[in-house]
Coordinates of C-alpha atoms and ligand atoms in Angstrom, one line a residue:
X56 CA 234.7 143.3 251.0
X57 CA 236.8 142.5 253.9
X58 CA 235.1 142.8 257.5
X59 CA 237.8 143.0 260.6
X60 CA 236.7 141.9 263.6
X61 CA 237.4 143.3 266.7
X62 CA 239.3 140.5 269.3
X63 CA 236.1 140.9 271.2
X64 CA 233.3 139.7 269.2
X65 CA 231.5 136.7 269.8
X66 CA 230.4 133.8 268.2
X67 CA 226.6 134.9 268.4
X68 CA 227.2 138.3 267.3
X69 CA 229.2 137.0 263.9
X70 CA 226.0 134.6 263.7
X71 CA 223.4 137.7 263.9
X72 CA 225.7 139.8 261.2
X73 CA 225.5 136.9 259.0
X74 CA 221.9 136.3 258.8
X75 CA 221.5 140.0 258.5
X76 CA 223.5 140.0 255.5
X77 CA 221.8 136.6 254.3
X78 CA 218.4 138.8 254.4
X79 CA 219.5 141.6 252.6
X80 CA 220.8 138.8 249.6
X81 CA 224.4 139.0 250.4
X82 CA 226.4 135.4 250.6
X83 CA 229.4 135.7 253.5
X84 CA 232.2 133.4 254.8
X85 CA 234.1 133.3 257.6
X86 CA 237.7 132.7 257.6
X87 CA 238.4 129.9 260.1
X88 CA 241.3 130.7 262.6
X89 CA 241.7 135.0 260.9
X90 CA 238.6 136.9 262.6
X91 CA 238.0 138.6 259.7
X92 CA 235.0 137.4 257.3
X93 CA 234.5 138.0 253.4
X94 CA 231.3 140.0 252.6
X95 CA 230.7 138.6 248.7
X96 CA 229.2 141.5 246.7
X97 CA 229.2 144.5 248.8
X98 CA 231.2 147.8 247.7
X99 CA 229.7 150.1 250.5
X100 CA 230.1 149.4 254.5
X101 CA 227.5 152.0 255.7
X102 CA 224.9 148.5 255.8
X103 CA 227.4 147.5 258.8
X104 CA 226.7 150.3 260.5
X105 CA 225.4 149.6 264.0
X106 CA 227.5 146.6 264.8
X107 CA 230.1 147.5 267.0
X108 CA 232.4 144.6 267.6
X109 CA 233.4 145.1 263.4
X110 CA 236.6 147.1 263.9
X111 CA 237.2 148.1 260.0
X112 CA 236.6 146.9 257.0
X113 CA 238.8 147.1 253.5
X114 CA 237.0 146.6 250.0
X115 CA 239.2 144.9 247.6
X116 CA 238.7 146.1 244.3
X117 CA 240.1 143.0 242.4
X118 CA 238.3 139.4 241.8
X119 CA 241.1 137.3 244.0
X120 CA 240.9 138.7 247.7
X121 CA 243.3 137.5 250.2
X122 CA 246.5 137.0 247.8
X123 CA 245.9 140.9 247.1
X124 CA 248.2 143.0 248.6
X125 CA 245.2 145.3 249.1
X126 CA 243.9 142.8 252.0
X127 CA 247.8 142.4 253.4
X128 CA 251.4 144.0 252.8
X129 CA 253.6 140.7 252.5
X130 CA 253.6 137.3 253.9
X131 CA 256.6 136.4 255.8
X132 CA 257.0 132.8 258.0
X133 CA 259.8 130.6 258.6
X134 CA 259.5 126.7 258.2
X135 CA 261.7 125.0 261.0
X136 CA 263.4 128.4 261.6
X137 CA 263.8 129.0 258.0
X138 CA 262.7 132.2 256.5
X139 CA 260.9 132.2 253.6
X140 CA 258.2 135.1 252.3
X141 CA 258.1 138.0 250.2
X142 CA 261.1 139.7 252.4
X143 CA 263.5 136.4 251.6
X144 CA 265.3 135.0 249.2
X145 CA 265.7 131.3 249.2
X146 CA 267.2 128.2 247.6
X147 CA 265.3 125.1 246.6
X148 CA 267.0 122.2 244.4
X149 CA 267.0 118.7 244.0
X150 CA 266.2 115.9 241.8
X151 CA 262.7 115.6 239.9
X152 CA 262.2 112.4 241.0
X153 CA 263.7 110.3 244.9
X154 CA 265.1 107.3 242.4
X155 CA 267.3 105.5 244.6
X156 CA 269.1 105.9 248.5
X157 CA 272.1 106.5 246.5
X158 CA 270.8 109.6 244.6
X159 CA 268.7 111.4 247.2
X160 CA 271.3 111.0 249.5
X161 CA 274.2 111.9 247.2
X162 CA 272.1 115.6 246.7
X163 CA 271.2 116.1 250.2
X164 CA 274.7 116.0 251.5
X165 CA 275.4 118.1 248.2
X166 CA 273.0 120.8 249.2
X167 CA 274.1 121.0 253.0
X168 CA 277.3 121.8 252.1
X169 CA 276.2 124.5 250.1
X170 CA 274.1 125.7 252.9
X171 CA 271.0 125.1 251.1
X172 CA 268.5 124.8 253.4
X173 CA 265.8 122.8 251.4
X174 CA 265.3 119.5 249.4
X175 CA 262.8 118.8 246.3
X176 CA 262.2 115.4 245.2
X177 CA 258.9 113.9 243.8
X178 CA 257.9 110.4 244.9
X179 CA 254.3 110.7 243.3
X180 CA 254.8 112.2 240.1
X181 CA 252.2 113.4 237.6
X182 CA 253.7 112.0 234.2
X183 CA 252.0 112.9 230.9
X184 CA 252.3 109.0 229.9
X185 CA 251.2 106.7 232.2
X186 CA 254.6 104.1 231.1
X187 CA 256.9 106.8 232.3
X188 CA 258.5 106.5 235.7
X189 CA 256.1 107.6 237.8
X190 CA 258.2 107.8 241.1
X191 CA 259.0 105.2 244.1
X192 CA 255.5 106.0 246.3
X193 CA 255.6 106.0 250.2
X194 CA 259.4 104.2 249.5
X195 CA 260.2 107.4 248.2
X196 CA 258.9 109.6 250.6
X197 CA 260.6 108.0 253.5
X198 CA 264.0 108.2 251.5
X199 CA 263.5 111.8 250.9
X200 CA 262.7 112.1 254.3
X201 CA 265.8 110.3 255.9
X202 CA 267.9 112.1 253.5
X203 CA 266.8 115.8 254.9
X204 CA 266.8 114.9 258.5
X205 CA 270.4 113.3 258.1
X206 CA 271.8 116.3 256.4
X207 CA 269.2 119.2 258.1
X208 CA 266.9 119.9 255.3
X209 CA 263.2 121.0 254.7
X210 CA 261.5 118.9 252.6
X211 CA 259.3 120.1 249.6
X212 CA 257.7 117.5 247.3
X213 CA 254.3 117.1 245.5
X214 CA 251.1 116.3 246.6
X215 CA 249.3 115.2 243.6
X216 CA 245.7 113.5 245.2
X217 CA 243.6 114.3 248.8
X218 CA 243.8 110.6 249.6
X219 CA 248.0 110.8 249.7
X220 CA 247.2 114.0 252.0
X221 CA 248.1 112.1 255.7
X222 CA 251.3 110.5 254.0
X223 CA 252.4 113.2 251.9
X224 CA 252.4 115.5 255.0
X225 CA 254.1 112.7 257.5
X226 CA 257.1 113.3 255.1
X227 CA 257.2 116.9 254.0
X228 CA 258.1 120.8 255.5
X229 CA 256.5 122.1 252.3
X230 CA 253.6 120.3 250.4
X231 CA 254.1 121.0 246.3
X232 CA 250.9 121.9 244.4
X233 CA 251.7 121.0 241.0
X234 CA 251.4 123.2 237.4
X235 CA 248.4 120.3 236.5
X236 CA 246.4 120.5 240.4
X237 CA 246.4 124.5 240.3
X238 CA 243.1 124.3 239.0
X239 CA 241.5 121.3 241.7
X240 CA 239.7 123.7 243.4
X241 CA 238.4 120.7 245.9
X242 CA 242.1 120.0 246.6
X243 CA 242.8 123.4 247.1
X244 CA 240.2 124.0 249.7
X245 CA 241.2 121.0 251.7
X246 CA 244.8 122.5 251.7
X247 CA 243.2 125.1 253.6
X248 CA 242.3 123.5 256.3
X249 CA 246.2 122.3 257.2
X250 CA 249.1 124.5 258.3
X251 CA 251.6 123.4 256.4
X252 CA 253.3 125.4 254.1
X253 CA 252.3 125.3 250.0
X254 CA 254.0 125.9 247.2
X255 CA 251.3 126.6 244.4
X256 CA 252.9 126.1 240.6
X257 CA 251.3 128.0 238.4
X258 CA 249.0 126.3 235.8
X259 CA 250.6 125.9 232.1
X260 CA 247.8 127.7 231.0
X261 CA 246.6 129.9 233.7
X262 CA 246.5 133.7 233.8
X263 CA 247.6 135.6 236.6
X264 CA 243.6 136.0 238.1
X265 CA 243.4 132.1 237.7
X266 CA 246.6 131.5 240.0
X267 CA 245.5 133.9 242.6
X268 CA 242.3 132.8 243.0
X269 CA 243.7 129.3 243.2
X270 CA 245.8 131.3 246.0
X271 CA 242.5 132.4 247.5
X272 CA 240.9 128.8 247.5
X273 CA 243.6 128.0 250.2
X274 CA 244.0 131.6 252.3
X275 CA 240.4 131.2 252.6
X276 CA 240.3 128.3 254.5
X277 CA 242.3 129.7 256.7
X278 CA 245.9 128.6 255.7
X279 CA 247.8 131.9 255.1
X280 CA 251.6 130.2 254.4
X281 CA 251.4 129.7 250.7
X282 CA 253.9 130.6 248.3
X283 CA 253.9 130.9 244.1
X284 CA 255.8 129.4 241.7
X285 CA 256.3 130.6 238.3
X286 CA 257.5 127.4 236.3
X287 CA 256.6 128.6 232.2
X288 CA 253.7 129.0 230.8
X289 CA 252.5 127.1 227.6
X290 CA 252.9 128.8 224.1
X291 CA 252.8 127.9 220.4
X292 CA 256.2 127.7 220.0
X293 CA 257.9 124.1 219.9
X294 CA 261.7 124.6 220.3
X295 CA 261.2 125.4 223.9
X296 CA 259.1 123.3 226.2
X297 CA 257.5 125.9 228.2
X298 CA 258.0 130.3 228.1
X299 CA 259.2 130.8 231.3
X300 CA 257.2 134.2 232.7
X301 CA 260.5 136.1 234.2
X302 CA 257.3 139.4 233.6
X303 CA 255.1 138.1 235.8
X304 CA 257.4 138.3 238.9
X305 CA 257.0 142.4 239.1
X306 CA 253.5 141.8 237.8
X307 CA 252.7 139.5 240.6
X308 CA 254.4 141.6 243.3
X309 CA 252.7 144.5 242.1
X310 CA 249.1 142.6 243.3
X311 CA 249.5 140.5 245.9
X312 CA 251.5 140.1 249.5
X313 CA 252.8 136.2 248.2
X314 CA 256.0 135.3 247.9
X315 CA 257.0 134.2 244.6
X316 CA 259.8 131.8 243.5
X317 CA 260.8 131.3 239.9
X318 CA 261.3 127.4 238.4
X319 CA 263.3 128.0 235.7
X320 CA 264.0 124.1 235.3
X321 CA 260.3 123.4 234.0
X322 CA 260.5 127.0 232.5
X323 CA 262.6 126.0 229.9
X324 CA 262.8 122.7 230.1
X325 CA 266.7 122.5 229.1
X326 CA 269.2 122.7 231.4
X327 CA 271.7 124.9 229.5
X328 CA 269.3 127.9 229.9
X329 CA 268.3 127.0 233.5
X330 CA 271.0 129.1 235.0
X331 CA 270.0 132.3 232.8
X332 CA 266.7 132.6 233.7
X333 CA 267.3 131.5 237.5
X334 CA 269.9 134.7 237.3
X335 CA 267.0 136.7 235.4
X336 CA 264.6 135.7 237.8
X337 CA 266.6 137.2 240.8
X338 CA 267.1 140.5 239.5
X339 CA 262.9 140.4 238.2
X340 CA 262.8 139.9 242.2
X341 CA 261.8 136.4 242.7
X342 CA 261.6 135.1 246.5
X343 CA 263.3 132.4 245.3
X344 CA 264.5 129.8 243.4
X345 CA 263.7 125.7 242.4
X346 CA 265.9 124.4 240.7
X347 CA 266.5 120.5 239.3
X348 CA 269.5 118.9 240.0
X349 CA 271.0 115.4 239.9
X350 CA 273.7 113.8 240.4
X351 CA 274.0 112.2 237.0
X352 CA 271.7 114.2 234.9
X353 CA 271.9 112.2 231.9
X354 CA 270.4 109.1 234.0
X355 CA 267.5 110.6 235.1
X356 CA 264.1 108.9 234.9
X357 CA 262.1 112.2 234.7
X358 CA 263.6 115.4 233.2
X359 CA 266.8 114.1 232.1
X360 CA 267.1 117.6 229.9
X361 CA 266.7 120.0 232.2
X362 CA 268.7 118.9 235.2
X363 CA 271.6 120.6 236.2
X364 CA 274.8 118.6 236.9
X365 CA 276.4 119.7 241.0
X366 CA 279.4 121.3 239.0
X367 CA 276.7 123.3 237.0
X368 CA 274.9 124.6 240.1
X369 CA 277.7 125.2 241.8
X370 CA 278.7 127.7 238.8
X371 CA 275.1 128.9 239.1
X372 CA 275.3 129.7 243.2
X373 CA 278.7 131.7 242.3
X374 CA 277.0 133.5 240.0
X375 CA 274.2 134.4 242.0
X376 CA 276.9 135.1 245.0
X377 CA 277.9 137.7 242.5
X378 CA 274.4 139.1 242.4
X379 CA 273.6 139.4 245.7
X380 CA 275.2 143.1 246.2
X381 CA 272.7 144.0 243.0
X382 CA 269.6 141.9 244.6
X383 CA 270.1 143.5 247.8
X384 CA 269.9 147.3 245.9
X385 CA 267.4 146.4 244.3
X386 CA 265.1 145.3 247.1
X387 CA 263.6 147.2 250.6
X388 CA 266.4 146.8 254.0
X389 CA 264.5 144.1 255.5
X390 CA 265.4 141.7 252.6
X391 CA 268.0 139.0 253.4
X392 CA 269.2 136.1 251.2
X393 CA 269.0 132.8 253.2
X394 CA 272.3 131.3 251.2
Ligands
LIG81 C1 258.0 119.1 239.3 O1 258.3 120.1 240.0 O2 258.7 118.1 239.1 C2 256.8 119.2 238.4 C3 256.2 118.1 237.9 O3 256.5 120.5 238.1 P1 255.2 121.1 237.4 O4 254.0 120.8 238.2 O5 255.6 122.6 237.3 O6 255.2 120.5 236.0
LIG82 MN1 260.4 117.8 237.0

């Protein structure tokens, strides 16, 4: 359950609800920074009777609590004026990896004059061999970096371990959770403790609860701007390298106040399918797209096969110019596509 305080309420009085609870067996925790405070446990409120500085409470019937929409309606901010949330629509591309001046720089200036308003590159990356290129470090940040500012991009790139926190966030609008961190629930309850922004990639393996409890892990430490990322789930099949979930946009929207952006790079893992399921993922809903690019796919040093060439994005952002009338239809007044 849910308890809303009212502006009022003091320190002390929080204290003395707390220890009542504690006496009766129930475990609470405040939510640092949101006045409210999560009561683990209890179904019925008429206990709280009596304390009048509680202004209401809301019981939330599923396991994940502050990513439901039952707790909150949507989740709207803007990241250096930007809008993103569950009212938006926006753009995310870039390489897989900063490689080189040349390259990062080559895509920013792409992407500005596109009007894209944000840049993905990873400098730390979490490669499943430990020979592959594993990304250019602090060097890569600060490229990344320069690149956006030059060209007036956000930045979003990964954050793979706590003790690259302080860098990682020097450099970035947006800090990337990663498919493999979803699950490092320690990680994840640092992240709460910061304001920036997070983009949470859904585990390869992880159900729906899984994700938004991950969710939870960072709203309840009082950071509220995060934002999920469908990027293919894991199957038995071979020819594809991940099933990309276009189903569990709806699903997701139907449960909780996040937005959601679909990755249909890592979702298929080719880049001839990429532009399908980025148009699929549109009309599912999605807040939003990431999408891998690079200036000469074929020399990438991570994801070579599923990075789309400029010419093929710029087909791909025709098409979806072609969409918008049908996304706009298909969604409430107050949605807006920030392309
Ligand atoms: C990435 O975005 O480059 C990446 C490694 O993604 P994921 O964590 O989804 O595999
Ligand atoms: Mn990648």
């Amino acid at each position: 359950m849910i308890v809303f305080f009212k502006h009022s309420a003091t320190h002390a009085q929080i204290a003395e609800l707390q220890l009542h609870l504690k006496q009766l067996g129930l475990e609470s925790q405040l939510v640092p920074g949101k006045n409210i405070c999560l009561v683990h446990k209890l179904t019925d409120d008429t206990i709280l009777a009596g304390f009048d500085f509680i202004s209401h409470t809301k019981a939330i019937s599923s396991s994940f609590q502050l990513s439901s929409n039952q707790y909150k309606e949507e989740t709207n901010f803007d990241v250096n004026g930007i809008p993103v949330g569950s009212a938006y629509v926006n753009i995310i591309a870039g390489p897989c990896s900063v490689e080189s001046e040349e390259q990062i720089f080559k895509t920013a200036e792409f992407l500005s004059k596109h009007q894209i308003k944000f840049i993905r590159g990873g400098a730390y990356k979490p490669r499943t061999s430990p020979y592959s290129f594993r990304g250019l470090g602090k060097e890569g940040l600060k490229m990344l970096h320069q690149a956006a500012k030059q060209y007036q991009l956000n930045v979003v790139t990964e954050l793979m371990d706590l003790s690259l926190l302080d860098e990682v966030q020097q450099y970035t609008d947006i800090i990337q959770i990663g498919s493999r961190n979803m699950a490092n629930f320690y990680l994840l309850g640092e992240l709460g403790k910061i304001d920036t922004p997070i983009l949470l990639k859904r585990g390869m393996q992880a159900n729906v609860n899984e994700w938004l409890l991950a969710a939870d892990y960072i709203l309840s430490g009082g950071n509220d701007k995060v934002i999920l990322c469908e990027r293919g789930i894991r199957s038995f099949d071979p020819m594809s390298r991940n099933v990309m979930d276009v189903g569990v946009i709806p699903l997701i929207q139907s449960l909780s106040h996040l937005p959601i952006l679909a990755d249909p790079s890592h979702g298929t893992g080719d880049s001839r399918f990429v532009g399908a399921l980025a148009k699929a993922s549109l009309v599912a809903g999605a807040n939003g797209l990431m999408i891998e690019i690079h200036p000469d796919p074929k020399k990438a040093l991570s994801d070579a096969n599923q990075a789309l060439s400029f010419e093929a994005f710029e087909t791909l952002l025709s098409e979806i110019e072609l969409l918008k009338p049908t996304i706009k239809k298909l969604k409430p007044t107050s949605y807006s596509l920030v392309v």
